[in-house]
Short mmCIF file of C-alpha atoms in Angstrom, two decimals:
data_model
loop_
_atom_site.label_atom_id
_atom_site.label_comp_id
_atom_site.label_asym_id
_atom_site.label_seq_id
_atom_site.Cartn_x
_atom_site.Cartn_y
_atom_site.Cartn_z
CA MET A 1 73.10 88.46 88.43
CA ASP A 2 73.85 87.92 85.15
CA GLU A 3 77.77 88.06 83.97
CA ALA A 4 77.23 91.48 82.16
CA THR A 5 75.64 92.71 85.27
CA LEU A 6 78.34 91.52 87.63
CA GLU A 7 81.07 93.06 85.47
CA ARG A 8 79.36 96.35 85.18
CA HIS A 9 79.08 96.27 88.93
CA LEU A 10 82.21 95.37 90.09
CA HIS A 11 84.03 97.79 87.24
CA LEU A 12 82.19 100.36 89.06
CA THR A 13 83.15 99.46 92.34
CA MET A 14 86.44 99.63 91.39
CA THR A 15 86.17 102.95 89.69
CA LEU A 16 85.09 104.35 93.22
CA ILE A 17 88.39 102.96 94.89
CA GLY A 18 90.13 104.86 92.28
CA GLY A 19 88.39 107.67 92.64
CA PHE A 20 89.11 107.35 96.51
CA MET A 21 93.05 106.79 95.99
CA GLY A 22 92.94 109.80 93.85
CA GLY A 23 91.35 111.94 96.22
CA TYR A 24 93.08 110.66 99.65
CA ALA A 25 96.30 111.32 97.54
CA ILE A 26 95.70 114.87 96.75
CA LEU A 27 94.10 115.35 100.18
CA ASN A 28 97.07 114.32 102.46
CA ARG A 29 100.35 114.40 100.09
CA HIS A 30 100.57 118.14 98.65
CA ASP A 31 98.26 117.88 95.80
CA VAL A 32 100.09 115.07 94.11
CA PHE A 33 97.52 112.82 91.98
CA GLY A 34 98.92 109.47 92.63
CA SER A 35 97.02 107.82 89.73
CA ALA A 36 98.24 109.09 86.92
CA GLN A 37 101.65 109.94 85.17
CA THR A 38 101.11 113.28 82.84
CA GLY A 39 101.84 116.04 85.50
CA ASN A 40 104.93 113.96 86.49
CA MET A 41 106.36 113.40 83.32
CA ILE A 42 105.70 116.93 82.17
CA SER A 43 107.46 118.35 85.35
CA LEU A 44 110.57 115.60 84.25
CA ALA A 45 110.60 117.19 80.68
CA MET A 46 111.21 120.43 82.51
CA ASP A 47 113.89 119.21 84.42
CA ALA A 48 115.47 117.83 81.68
CA VAL A 49 116.31 121.74 80.10
CA GLY A 50 116.94 123.34 83.75
CA TYR A 51 113.64 123.46 85.39
CA PRO A 52 114.61 123.85 89.56
CA ASP A 53 112.75 120.80 91.06
CA GLU A 54 114.22 119.14 94.47
CA GLN A 55 111.99 116.62 93.80
CA TRP A 56 113.23 115.25 90.42
CA PHE A 57 114.58 111.85 91.59
CA PHE A 58 111.52 111.01 93.76
CA ARG A 59 109.33 111.96 90.42
CA VAL A 60 111.72 109.37 88.31
CA LEU A 61 111.36 106.53 90.76
CA ALA A 62 107.19 107.30 90.80
CA LEU A 63 107.53 106.58 86.90
CA VAL A 64 109.90 103.81 87.19
CA ILE A 65 107.07 102.16 89.51
CA TYR A 66 104.29 103.03 87.30
CA ILE A 67 106.08 101.39 84.59
CA VAL A 68 106.81 98.43 86.24
CA SER A 69 103.33 97.89 87.53
CA MET A 70 102.00 97.90 84.11
CA ALA A 71 104.68 95.67 82.70
CA ALA A 72 103.78 93.43 85.46
CA THR A 73 99.98 92.82 84.57
CA VAL A 74 101.41 91.72 80.83
CA VAL A 75 104.05 89.14 82.35
CA ILE A 76 101.33 87.68 84.73
CA SER A 77 98.95 87.28 81.82
CA HIS A 78 101.90 85.51 79.57
CA LYS A 79 103.67 83.72 82.00
CA ILE A 80 101.42 82.92 85.40
CA SER A 81 98.20 82.51 83.46
CA LYS A 82 97.08 80.62 86.76
CA ILE A 83 96.83 83.94 88.68
CA ASN A 84 93.35 85.74 88.39
CA GLN A 85 94.62 89.25 87.88
CA LYS A 86 91.71 90.98 88.87
CA ARG A 87 91.51 89.33 91.92
CA LEU A 88 95.21 90.13 92.61
CA SER A 89 94.84 93.91 91.73
CA ILE A 90 91.90 93.95 94.56
CA LEU A 91 94.16 92.21 96.94
CA ILE A 92 97.13 94.83 96.20
CA ASP A 93 94.55 97.87 96.68
CA GLY A 94 93.35 96.20 99.80
CA ALA A 95 96.97 96.06 101.21
CA VAL A 96 98.12 99.47 99.95
CA LEU A 97 95.15 101.25 101.62
CA LEU A 98 95.92 99.40 104.86
CA ILE A 99 99.86 100.36 104.71
CA LEU A 100 98.79 104.35 104.08
CA GLY A 101 96.95 104.50 107.09
CA PHE A 102 100.44 103.72 109.04
CA TYR A 103 102.41 106.46 107.09
CA PRO A 104 103.52 109.40 109.00
CA LYS A 105 102.21 112.71 107.64
CA GLU A 106 105.71 114.42 107.59
CA MET A 107 106.90 111.74 104.75
CA ASN A 108 108.25 112.82 101.31
CA PRO A 109 104.69 112.94 99.55
CA PHE A 110 106.07 111.09 96.45
CA VAL A 111 107.37 108.57 98.57
CA ALA A 112 104.23 107.94 100.59
CA LEU A 113 102.65 107.76 97.29
CA PHE A 114 104.52 104.87 95.67
CA PRO A 115 102.35 102.17 96.87
CA ILE A 116 99.19 103.98 94.92
CA PHE A 117 101.70 104.26 91.89
CA PHE A 118 101.82 100.85 91.75
CA ALA A 119 98.41 99.95 92.71
CA THR A 120 96.25 102.25 90.34
CA ALA A 121 98.70 101.42 87.60
CA PHE A 122 97.85 97.63 88.29
CA GLN A 123 94.28 98.25 88.40
CA TRP A 124 94.27 100.07 85.63
CA CYS A 125 95.69 97.56 83.37
CA SER A 126 93.34 94.52 85.01
CA PHE A 127 90.08 96.51 84.98
CA LYS A 128 89.32 97.90 81.38
CA GLY A 129 85.64 98.56 81.51
CA ALA A 130 82.32 97.07 80.94
CA ASP A 131 79.20 96.85 79.06
CA GLY A 132 81.44 96.80 75.75
CA PHE A 133 82.96 100.00 76.35
CA ALA A 134 86.62 100.90 77.64
CA SER A 135 87.02 102.99 80.80
CA SER A 136 89.72 103.98 83.08
CA SER A 137 88.88 102.97 87.04
CA ILE A 138 91.69 105.45 88.13
CA PHE A 139 91.18 108.94 86.12
CA SER A 140 88.45 110.35 84.24
CA THR A 141 89.07 112.98 81.74
CA ASN A 142 88.05 110.38 78.66
CA ASN A 143 85.20 109.16 80.55
CA LEU A 144 83.79 112.87 80.98
CA ARG A 145 84.69 112.80 77.07
CA GLN A 146 82.49 110.02 76.28
CA CYS A 147 79.82 111.08 78.81
CA VAL A 148 79.53 114.34 76.86
CA THR A 149 79.87 113.19 73.52
CA GLY A 150 77.37 110.29 74.13
CA PHE A 151 74.78 112.55 75.52
CA THR A 152 75.49 115.33 72.85
CA GLU A 153 75.09 112.53 70.18
CA TYR A 154 71.90 111.24 71.22
CA LEU A 155 70.48 115.13 71.60
CA CYS A 156 71.42 115.23 67.93
CA SER A 157 70.67 112.23 66.01
CA LYS A 158 68.68 110.21 68.77
CA ASP A 159 70.85 107.44 68.70
CA THR A 160 70.27 104.97 71.29
CA GLU A 161 73.78 103.55 71.68
CA SER A 162 75.06 107.00 72.37
CA LEU A 163 72.42 107.35 74.89
CA ARG A 164 73.77 104.06 76.18
CA ARG A 165 77.14 105.33 76.15
CA GLY A 166 76.57 108.89 78.05
CA ILE A 167 74.75 106.55 80.61
CA TYR A 168 77.33 104.26 81.53
CA PHE A 169 80.22 106.90 81.38
CA GLY A 170 77.86 108.89 83.52
CA LYS A 171 77.55 106.15 86.03
CA VAL A 172 81.34 105.74 86.12
CA LEU A 173 81.87 109.52 86.59
CA ILE A 174 79.64 109.61 89.50
CA CYS A 175 81.48 106.47 90.76
CA PHE A 176 84.95 108.08 90.41
CA TYR A 177 84.00 111.54 92.05
CA GLY A 178 81.85 109.62 94.64
CA GLY A 179 85.08 107.63 96.05
CA ALA A 180 86.83 111.29 96.05
CA ALA A 181 84.19 112.67 98.34
CA ILE A 182 84.45 109.31 100.51
CA ALA A 183 88.34 110.13 100.66
CA PHE A 184 87.65 113.60 102.06
CA LEU A 185 84.69 112.41 104.59
CA SER A 186 87.07 109.75 105.44
CA CYS A 187 90.19 111.97 106.20
CA LYS A 188 88.15 114.15 108.02
CA LEU A 189 86.84 111.75 110.46
CA LEU A 190 90.01 109.63 110.80
CA ASP A 191 93.28 111.90 109.42
CA LEU A 192 95.48 109.58 107.26
CA LYS A 193 93.65 106.22 108.79
CA GLY A 194 90.89 107.35 106.63
CA SER A 195 92.37 105.15 103.76
CA TRP A 196 91.36 102.23 106.01
CA ILE A 197 87.48 103.16 105.10
CA ALA A 198 87.63 101.91 101.33
CA ILE A 199 89.24 98.60 102.63
CA LEU A 200 85.18 98.18 102.58
CA PRO A 201 84.55 98.56 99.01
CA THR A 202 88.02 96.19 98.30
CA VAL A 203 85.98 92.98 100.41
CA ALA A 204 82.88 93.49 98.34
CA ALA A 205 84.73 94.06 95.03
CA PHE A 206 86.76 90.68 95.84
CA ILE A 207 83.17 89.11 96.51
CA MET A 208 82.10 90.05 93.06
CA CYS A 209 85.23 89.26 91.42
CA ASN A 210 84.90 85.86 92.75
CA ALA A 211 81.34 85.40 91.73
CA GLU A 212 82.55 86.40 88.38
CA TYR A 213 84.87 84.05 87.83
CA VAL A 214 82.20 81.27 89.06
CA LEU A 215 79.94 82.44 86.25
CA TYR A 216 82.85 82.20 83.89
CA ASP A 217 83.80 79.10 84.94
CA VAL A 218 80.60 77.79 84.68
CA LYS A 219 79.87 79.14 81.54
CA LYS A 220 83.51 77.61 80.10
CA LYS A 221 82.45 73.96 81.29
CA ASP A 222 79.07 74.24 79.44
CA ILE A 223 80.81 75.33 76.76
CA LEU A 224 82.92 72.18 76.79
CA LYS A 225 79.89 69.99 77.19
CA ALA A 226 77.99 71.21 74.21
CA SER A 227 81.20 70.87 71.82
CA ALA A 228 81.97 67.14 73.15
#
């Protein structure tokens, strides 16, 4: 498997995990989407002008956790260059999926999703796309836009690059919503412990990530050898 194919498969696997986490959060924690902050920040904006919201404090904490996680990826890339950020993100996902299975149903939904807020924000900044396309692995509005406009542009102009874009983002959407569907089936089978099912794709992602790192290392050595 070449480097580009491996990168694509890894990103699609992470997108499946992102869809699983999003579906799991909505299913089990009162329809709270744990992978993004748009809805949360809209509620906070309304809270600031008098909207009655008993959850405002937990919303603030969720936002802070999300911000800290994103900032951490930048700090790691600048200050701790020896750490492979993709591998760390996968390990965080695996740990979070394990922990979630032990949480009781009666928990405050925001508190129960704090680990997902952290993990998905970290994943978003660590896995930025594949095949030359930037695509989110934790939510999909822009992915939908790129898929629709790619196919539509191809129908209008027969531009093959637009077709390639539509196909790529179509695969991303299938993986994301496939992950959400798997979350439903997993929780139907194992209730809150259904999160453990998604540890399987994290293992697959970790293996692919290691293989990607080996390919990158070999390529780097070949370049250094050629320039010597």
